[in-house]
Coordinates of C-alpha atoms in Angstrom, one line a residue:
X1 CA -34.9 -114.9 69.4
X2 CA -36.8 -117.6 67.7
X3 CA -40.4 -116.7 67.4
X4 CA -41.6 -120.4 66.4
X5 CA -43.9 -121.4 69.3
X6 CA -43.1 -125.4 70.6
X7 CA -45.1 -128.5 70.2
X8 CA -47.5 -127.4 72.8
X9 CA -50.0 -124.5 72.9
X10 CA -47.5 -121.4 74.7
X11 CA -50.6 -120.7 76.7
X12 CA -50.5 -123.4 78.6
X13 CA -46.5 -123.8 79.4
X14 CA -45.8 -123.1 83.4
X15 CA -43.9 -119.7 83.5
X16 CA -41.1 -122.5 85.0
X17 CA -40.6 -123.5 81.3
X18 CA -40.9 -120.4 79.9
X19 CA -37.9 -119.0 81.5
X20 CA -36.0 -121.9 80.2
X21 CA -37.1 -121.6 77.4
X22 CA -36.2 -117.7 77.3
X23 CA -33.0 -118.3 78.7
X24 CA -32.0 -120.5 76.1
X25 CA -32.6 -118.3 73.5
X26 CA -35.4 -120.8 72.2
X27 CA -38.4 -118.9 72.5
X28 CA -39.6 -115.0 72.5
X29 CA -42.1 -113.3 75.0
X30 CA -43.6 -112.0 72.0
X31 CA -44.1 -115.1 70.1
X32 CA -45.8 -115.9 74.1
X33 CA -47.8 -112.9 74.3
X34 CA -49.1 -113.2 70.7
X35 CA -50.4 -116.3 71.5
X36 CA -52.1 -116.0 75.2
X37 CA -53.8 -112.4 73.2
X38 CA -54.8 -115.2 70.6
X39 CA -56.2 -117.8 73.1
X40 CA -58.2 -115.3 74.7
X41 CA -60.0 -113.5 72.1
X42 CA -60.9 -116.6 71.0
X43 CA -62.2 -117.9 74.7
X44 CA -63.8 -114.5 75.7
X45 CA -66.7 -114.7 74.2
X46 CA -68.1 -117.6 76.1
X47 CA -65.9 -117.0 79.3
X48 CA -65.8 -113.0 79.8
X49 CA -63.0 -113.8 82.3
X50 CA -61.2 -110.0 81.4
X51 CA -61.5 -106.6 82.4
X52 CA -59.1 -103.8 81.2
X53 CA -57.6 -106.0 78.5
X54 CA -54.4 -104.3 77.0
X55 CA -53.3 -106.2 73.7
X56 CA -51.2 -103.4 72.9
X57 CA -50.0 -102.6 75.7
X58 CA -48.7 -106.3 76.6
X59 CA -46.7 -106.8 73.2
X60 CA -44.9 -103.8 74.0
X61 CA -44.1 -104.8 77.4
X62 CA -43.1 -108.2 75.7
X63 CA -41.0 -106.4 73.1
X64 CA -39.2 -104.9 75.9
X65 CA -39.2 -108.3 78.0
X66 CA -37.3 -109.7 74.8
X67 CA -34.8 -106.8 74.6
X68 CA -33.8 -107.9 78.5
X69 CA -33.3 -111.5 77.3
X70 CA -31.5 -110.5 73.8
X71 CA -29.1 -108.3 76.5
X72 CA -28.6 -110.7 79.3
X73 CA -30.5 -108.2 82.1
X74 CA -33.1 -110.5 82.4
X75 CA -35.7 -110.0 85.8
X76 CA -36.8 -113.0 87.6
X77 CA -40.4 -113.4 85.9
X78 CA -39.1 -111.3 82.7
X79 CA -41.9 -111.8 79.9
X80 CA -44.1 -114.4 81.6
X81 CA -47.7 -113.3 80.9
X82 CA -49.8 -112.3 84.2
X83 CA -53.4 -111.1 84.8
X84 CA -54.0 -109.4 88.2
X85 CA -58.0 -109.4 90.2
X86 CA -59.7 -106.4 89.1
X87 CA -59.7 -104.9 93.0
X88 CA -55.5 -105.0 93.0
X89 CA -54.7 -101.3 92.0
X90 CA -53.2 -101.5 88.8
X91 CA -51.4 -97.8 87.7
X92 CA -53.7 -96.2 85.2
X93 CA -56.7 -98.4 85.5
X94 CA -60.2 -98.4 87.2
X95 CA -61.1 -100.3 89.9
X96 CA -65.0 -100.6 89.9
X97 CA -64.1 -103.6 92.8
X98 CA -67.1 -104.8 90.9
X99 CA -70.0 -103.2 91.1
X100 CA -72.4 -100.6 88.8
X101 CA -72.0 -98.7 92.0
X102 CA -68.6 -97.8 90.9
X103 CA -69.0 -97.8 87.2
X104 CA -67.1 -94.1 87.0
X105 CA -64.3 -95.4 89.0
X106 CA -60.9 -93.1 88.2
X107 CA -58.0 -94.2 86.7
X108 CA -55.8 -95.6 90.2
X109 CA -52.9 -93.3 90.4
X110 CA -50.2 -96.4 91.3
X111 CA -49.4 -100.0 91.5
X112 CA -51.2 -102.2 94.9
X113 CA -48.2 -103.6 96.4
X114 CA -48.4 -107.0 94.7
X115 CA -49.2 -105.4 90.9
X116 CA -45.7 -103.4 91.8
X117 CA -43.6 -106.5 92.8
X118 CA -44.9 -108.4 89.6
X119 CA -44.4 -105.6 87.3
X120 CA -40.8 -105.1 88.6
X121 CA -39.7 -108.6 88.2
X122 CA -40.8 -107.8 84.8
X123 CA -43.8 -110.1 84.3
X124 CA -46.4 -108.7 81.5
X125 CA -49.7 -107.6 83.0
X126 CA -51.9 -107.6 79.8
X127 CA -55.2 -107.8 81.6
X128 CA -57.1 -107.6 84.7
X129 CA -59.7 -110.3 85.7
X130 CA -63.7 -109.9 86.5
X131 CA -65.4 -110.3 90.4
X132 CA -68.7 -110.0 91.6
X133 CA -69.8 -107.2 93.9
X134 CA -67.3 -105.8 95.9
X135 CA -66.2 -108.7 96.0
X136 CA -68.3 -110.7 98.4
X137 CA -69.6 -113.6 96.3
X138 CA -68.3 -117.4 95.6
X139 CA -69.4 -116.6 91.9
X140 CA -68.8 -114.5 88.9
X141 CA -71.8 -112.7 88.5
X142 CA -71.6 -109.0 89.1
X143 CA -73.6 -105.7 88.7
X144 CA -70.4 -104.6 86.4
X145 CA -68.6 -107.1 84.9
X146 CA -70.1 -109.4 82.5
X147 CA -71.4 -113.0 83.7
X148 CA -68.1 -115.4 83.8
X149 CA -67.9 -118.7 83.3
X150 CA -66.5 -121.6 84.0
X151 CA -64.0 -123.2 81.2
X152 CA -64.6 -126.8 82.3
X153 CA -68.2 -126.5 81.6
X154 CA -69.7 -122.9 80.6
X155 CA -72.9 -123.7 82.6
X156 CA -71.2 -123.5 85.7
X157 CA -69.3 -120.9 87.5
X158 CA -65.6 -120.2 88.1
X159 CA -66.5 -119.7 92.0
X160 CA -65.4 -116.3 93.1
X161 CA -64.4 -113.7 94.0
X162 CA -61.5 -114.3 91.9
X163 CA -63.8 -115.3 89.2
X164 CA -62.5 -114.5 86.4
X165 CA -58.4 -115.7 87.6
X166 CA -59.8 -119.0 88.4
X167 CA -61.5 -118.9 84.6
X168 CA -58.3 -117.7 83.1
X169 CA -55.7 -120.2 84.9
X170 CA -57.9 -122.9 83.9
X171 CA -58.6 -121.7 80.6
X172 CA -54.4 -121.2 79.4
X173 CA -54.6 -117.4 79.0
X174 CA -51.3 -117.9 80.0
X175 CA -49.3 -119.6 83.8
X176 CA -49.7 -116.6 86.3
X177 CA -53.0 -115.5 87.7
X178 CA -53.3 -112.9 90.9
X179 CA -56.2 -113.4 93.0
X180 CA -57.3 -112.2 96.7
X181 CA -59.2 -114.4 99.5
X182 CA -61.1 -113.4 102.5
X183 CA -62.9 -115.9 103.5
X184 CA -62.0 -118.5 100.1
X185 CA -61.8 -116.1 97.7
X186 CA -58.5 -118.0 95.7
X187 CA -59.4 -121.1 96.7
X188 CA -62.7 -122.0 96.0
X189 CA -62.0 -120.8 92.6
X190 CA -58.6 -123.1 92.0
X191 CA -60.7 -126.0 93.0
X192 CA -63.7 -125.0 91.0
X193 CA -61.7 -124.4 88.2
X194 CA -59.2 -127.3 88.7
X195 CA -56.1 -125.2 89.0
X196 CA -53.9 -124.6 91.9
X197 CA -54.8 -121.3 94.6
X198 CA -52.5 -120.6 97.5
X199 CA -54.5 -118.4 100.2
X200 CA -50.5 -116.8 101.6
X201 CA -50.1 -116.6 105.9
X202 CA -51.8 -113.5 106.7
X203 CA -49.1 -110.5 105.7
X204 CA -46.6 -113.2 103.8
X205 CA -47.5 -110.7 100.6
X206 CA -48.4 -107.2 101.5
X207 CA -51.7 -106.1 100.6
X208 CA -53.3 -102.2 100.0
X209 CA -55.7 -101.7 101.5
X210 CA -55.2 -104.8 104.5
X211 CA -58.3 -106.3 106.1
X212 CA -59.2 -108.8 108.2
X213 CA -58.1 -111.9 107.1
X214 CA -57.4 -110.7 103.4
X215 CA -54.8 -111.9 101.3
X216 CA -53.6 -112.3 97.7
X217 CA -52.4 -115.1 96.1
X218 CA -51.7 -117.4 93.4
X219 CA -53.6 -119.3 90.9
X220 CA -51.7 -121.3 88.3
X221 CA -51.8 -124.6 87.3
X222 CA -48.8 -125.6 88.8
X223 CA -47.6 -126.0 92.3
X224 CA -43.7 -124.6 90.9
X225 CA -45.3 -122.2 89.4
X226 CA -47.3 -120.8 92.4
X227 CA -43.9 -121.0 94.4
X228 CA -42.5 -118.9 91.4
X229 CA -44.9 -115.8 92.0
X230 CA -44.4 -115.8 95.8
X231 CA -41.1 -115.5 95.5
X232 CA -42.0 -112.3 94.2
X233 CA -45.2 -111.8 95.7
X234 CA -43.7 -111.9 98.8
X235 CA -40.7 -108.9 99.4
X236 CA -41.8 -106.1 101.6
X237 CA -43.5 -103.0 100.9
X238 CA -44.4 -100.7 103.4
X239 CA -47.8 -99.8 102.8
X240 CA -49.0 -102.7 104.6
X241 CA -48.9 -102.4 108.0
X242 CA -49.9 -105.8 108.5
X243 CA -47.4 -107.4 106.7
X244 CA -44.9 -110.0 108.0
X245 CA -41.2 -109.2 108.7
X246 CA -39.4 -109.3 105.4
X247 CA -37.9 -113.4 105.2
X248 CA -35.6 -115.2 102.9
X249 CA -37.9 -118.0 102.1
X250 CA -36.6 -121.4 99.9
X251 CA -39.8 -120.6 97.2
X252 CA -37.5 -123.0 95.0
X253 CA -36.6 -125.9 97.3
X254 CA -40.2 -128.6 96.7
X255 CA -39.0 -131.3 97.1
X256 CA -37.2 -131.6 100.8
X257 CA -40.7 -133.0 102.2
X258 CA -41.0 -136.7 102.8
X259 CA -44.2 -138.2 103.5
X260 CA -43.1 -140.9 105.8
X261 CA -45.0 -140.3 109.5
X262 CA -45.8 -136.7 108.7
X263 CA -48.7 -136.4 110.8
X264 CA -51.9 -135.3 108.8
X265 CA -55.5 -134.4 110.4
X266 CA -58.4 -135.3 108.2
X267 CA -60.9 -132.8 108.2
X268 CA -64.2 -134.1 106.3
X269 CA -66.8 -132.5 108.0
X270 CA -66.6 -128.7 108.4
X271 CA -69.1 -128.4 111.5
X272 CA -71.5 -125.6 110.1
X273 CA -72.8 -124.8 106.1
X274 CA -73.9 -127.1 103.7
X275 CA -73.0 -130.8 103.5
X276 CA -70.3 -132.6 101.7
X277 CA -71.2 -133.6 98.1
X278 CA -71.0 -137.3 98.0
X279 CA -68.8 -136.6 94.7
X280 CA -66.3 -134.1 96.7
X281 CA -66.0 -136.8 99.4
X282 CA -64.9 -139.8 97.2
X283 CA -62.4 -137.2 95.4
X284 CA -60.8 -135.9 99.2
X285 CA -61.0 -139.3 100.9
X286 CA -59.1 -140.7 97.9
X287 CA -57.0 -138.4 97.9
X288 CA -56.2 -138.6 101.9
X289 CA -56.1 -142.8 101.1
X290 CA -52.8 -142.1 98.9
X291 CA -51.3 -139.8 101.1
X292 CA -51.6 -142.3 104.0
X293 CA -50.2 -145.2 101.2
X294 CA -47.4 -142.7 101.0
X295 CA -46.5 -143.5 104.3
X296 CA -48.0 -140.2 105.8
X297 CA -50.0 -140.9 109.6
X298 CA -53.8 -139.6 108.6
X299 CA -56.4 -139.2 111.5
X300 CA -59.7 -137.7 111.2
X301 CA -60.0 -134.4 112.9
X302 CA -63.7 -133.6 114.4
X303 CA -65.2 -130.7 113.1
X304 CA -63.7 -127.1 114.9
X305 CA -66.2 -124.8 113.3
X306 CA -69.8 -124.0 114.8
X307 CA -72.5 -122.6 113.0
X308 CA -72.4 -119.8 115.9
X309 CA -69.2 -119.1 114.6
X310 CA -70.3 -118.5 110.6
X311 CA -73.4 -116.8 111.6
X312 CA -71.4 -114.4 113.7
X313 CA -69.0 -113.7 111.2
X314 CA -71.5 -113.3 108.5
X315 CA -73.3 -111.2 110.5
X316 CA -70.0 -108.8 111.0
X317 CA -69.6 -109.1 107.1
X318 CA -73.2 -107.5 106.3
X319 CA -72.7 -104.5 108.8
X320 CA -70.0 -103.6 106.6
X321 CA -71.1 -104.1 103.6
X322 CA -74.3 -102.4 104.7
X323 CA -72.4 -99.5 105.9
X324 CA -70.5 -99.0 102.4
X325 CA -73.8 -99.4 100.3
X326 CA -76.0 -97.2 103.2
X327 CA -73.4 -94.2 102.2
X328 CA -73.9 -94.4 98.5
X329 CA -77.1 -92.1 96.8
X330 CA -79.6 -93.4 95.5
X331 CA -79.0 -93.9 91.9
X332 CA -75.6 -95.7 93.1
X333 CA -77.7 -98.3 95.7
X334 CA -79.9 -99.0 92.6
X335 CA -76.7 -100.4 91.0
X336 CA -75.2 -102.7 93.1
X337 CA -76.3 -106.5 92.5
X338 CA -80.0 -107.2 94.0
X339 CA -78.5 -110.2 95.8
X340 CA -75.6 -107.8 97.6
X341 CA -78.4 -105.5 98.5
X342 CA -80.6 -107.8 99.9
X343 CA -77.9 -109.8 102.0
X344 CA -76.1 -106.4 103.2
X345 CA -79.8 -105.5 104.6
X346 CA -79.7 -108.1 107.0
X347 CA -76.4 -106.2 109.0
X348 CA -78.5 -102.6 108.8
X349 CA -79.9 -102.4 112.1
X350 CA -78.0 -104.3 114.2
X351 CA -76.8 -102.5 117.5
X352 CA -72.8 -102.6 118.5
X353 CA -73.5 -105.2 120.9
X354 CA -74.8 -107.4 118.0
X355 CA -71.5 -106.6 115.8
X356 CA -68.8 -107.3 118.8
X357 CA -70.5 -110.7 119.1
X358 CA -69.8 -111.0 115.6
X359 CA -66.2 -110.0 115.8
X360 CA -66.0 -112.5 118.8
X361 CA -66.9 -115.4 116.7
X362 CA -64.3 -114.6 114.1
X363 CA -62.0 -114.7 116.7
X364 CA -63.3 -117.5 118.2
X365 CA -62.8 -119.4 115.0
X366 CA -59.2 -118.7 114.8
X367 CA -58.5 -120.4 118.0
X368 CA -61.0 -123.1 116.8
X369 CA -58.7 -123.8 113.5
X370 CA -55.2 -123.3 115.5
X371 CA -56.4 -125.3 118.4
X372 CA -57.2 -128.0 115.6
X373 CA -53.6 -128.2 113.6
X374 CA -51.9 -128.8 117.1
X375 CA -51.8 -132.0 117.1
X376 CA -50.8 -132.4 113.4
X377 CA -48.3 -131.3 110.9
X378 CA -50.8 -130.1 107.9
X379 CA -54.7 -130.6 108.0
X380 CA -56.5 -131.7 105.1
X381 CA -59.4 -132.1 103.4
X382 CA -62.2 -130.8 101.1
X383 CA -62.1 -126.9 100.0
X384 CA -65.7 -126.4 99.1
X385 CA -68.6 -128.7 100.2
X386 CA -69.7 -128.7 96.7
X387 CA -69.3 -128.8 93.0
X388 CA -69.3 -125.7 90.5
X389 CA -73.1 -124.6 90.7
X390 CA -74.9 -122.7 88.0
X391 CA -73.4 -119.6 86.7
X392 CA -76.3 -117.5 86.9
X393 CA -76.4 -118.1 90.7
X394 CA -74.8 -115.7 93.1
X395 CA -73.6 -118.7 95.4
X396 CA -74.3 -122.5 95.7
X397 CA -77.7 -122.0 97.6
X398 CA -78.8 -118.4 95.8
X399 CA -80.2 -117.2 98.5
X400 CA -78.6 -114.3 100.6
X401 CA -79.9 -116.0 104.1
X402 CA -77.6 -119.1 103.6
X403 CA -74.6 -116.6 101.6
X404 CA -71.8 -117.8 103.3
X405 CA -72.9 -121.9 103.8
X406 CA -70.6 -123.0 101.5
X407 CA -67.3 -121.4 103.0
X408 CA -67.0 -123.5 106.0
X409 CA -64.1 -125.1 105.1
X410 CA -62.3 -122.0 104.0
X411 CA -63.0 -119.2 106.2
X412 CA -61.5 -120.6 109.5
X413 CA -58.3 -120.1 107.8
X414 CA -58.5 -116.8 107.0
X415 CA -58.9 -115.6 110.7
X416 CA -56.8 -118.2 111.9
X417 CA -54.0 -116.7 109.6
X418 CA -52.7 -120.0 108.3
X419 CA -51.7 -121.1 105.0
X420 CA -54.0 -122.7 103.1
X421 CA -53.9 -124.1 99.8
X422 CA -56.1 -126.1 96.9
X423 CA -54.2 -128.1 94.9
X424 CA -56.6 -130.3 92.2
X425 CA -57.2 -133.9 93.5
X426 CA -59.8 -134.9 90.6
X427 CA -63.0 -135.4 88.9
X428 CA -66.9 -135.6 90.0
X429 CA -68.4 -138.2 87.8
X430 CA -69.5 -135.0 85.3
X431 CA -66.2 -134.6 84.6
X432 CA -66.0 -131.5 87.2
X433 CA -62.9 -130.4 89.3
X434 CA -62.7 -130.9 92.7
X435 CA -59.6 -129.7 94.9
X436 CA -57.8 -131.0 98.1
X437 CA -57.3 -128.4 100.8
X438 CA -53.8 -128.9 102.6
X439 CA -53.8 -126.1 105.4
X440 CA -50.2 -125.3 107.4
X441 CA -49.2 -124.3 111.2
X442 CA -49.3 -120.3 111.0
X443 CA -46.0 -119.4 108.7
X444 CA -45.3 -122.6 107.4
X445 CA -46.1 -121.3 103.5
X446 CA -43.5 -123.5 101.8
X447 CA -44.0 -126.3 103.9
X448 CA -47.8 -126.2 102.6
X449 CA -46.2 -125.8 99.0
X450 CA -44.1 -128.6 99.8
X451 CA -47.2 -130.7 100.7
X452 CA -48.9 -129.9 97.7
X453 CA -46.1 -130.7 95.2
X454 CA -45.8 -134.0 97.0
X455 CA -49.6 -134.6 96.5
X456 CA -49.2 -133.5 92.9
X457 CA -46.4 -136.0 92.5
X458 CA -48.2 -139.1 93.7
X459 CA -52.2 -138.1 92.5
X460 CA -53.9 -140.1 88.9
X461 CA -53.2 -138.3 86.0
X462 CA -55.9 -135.1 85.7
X463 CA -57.8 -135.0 82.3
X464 CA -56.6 -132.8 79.5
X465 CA -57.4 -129.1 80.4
X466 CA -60.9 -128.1 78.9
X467 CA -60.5 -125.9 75.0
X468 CA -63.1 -123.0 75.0
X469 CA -63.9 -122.0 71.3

């Protein structure tokens, strides 16, 4: 194979041209590899968007990529460079999920479902990427990993919990980034970061260990390309009870949607958190103005969340995490992040009748955001109420009594099981990414991909993607 890289940086082809490109003969996964290994030693400095980086490792899997190509036994994602989130059990490697706490994590002994189906459809793994705390901050601070950072502007944050994906995907360390999203965990990264998340229906890709409203996903700066790694994402494995009856999906087939009178609700105001940026509102309502122009029906949609329903479901959240740090000793309580400790103190002594209530709301919020799509085709509108905030800070208002203000607009769809996704809509005057949520009926995954490509299709050109030296 040829190992002279094209015009463009290999970094920052979709994995969609890189398999033409393999497939004509016209390009190596090593000549690929080299370069994404290149890219980011150069970008890690400043970003620290890695864990368990395998150089090595990843040229020899390239090597053996090539060899497929050279033979004609090519696999469907056959030497595209991937990372996966640091809490997807990858064979071989710790998973601190983290935190200090955790810092003498073993070796995992096999492959989370999703790391398997990526590594049999032979895309390269050649690094894992950072989180905060067990992964229950919009940020990329942690008690483990180093501080990551945000490529558009190192001052901010990536958003989180899939810090350091969002970082990477934004930052061309390669097309194919793996994160997981409880409560906004893919997308409030992809629209912090400017790249595209997909938060899956709950059980479309099966998950190990499954939770309440936990998924993996997608980030990549393409919607094809997200399409791409469901395809694969997607097929069954059994150690999900959760998971959604094995289905042939058309990943492939973007372009059947057409705008004209699909019904769209307009979502603006979330009902509970923090209030919409004026920046993120021109970007959404702009966005929302060229999708009506497109011939689509738009209507604003009141808000369906309550701040009884976040508080409850925060409230659930810290008895957990309260329980998990309450059973560590001493010395490991001393490592998790201040900011963890202090907002898992707040679930310590609550009485049952105070967590059902919780688990009430959540549920409550599900029928809130189904009740809400009825009407409508796709609901849209902003992902986070804000723009990327300082690094340093553990969420938007860095304080553990308002922790989960900013996920208003996410979280519904995570109980509510939908499929929710952030596709990049634009710019706040800084020059600061902002995304456009489009959220399906329950199921309806390529129908949200669908939506997005559209959107992708008909939005102003984006500006160049940021260079980290």
């Amino acid at each position: 194979m040829d190992h002279q890289p094209p015009a463009a940086h290999l970094g920052d082809l979709p994995a969609t041209d890189l398999l033409a490109l393999y497939a004509r003969r016209a390009l190596s996964p090593v000549a690929v590899i080299e370069a994404v290994i290149a890219r980011a030693e150069t970008a890690e400095p400043t970003l620290r968007a890695l864990y368990a980086f395998a150089p090595e490792q990843a040229l020899a899997a390239a090597r053996s990529s090539e060899a497929r190509w050279m033979r004609g036994e090519a696999l469907p994602l056959d030497g595209v460079p991937v990372t996966v989130k640091e809490n997807v059990a990858t064979e071989g490697v710790p998973m601190p999920l983290g935190t200090g706490a955790r810092h003498d994590a073993a070796p995992s002994p096999i492959d989370a479902p999703p790391a398997a189906r990526l590594r049999e459809d032979g895309a390269v793994i050649f690094a894992k990427t950072t989180m905060p705390d067990y992964g229950m901050l919009s940020s990329g601070l942690s008690s483990f990993h180093p501080l990551t950072r945000n490529p558009w502007d190192p001052a901010r944050g990536p958003g989180g919990s899939s810090a350091g994906s969002g970082a990477a995907a934004a930052a061309g360390y390669g097309p194919l980034h793996l994160g997981t999203d409880i409560g906004g965990s893919v997308r409030l990264p992809a629209a912090w970061c400017g790249v595209v998340g997909l938060k899956p229906s709950h059980g479309r890709v099966p998950i190990d260990p499954p939770y309440y409203g936990r998924c993996a996903g997608p980030l990549t700066r393409t919607v094809a390309d997200t399409a791409l790694m469901m395809r694969t994402l997607s097929r069954p494995d059994a150690r999900d009870a959760t998971a959604l009856p094995p289905a042939d999906l058309p990943w492939g087939d973007l372009d059947g949607l057409n705008l004209k009178g699909l019904r769209l609700g307009l979502v603006m105001e979330a009902g509970a958190g923090l209030p919409l940026d004026p920046a993120n509102r021109d970007v959404v309502e702009a966005a929302a103005r060229l999708l009506a122009a497109a011939g689509a029906v738009v209507e604003p949609v009141r808000p369906f969340l309550t701040q009884a329903m976040l508080d409850g479901l925060d409230l659930f959240w810290r008895q957990r995490a309260s329980l998990d740090i309450e059973a560590l000793d001493e010395a490991r309580r001393a490592r998790v992040l201040p900011f963890i400790r202090d907002w898992a103190a707040g679930g310590r002594d609550l009485s049952g009748a105070a967590v059902f209530h919780g688990m009430s709301q959540m549920a409550a919020m599900r029928d809130a955001a189904l009740a809400a799509i009825r009407p409508y085709d796709f609901l849209i509108g902003p992902v986070s109420p804000n723009p990327p905030f300082p690094a340093e800070h553990a969420s938007p208002t860095n304080d553990p009594a308002r922790a989960m203000a900013h996920i208003a607009y996410t979280v519904p769809f995570n109980m509510s099981e939908q499929p929710a996704i952030s596709v990049p809509a634009g710019f706040t005057p800084e020059g600061l990414p902002v995304g456009l949520q489009i959220a399906g009926r329950r199921f309806d995954d390529v129908g949200v991909l669908r939506l997005a490509r559209a959107f992708e299709r008909i939005r102003p050109a984006l500006r160049p993607w940021p260079m980290v030296e």
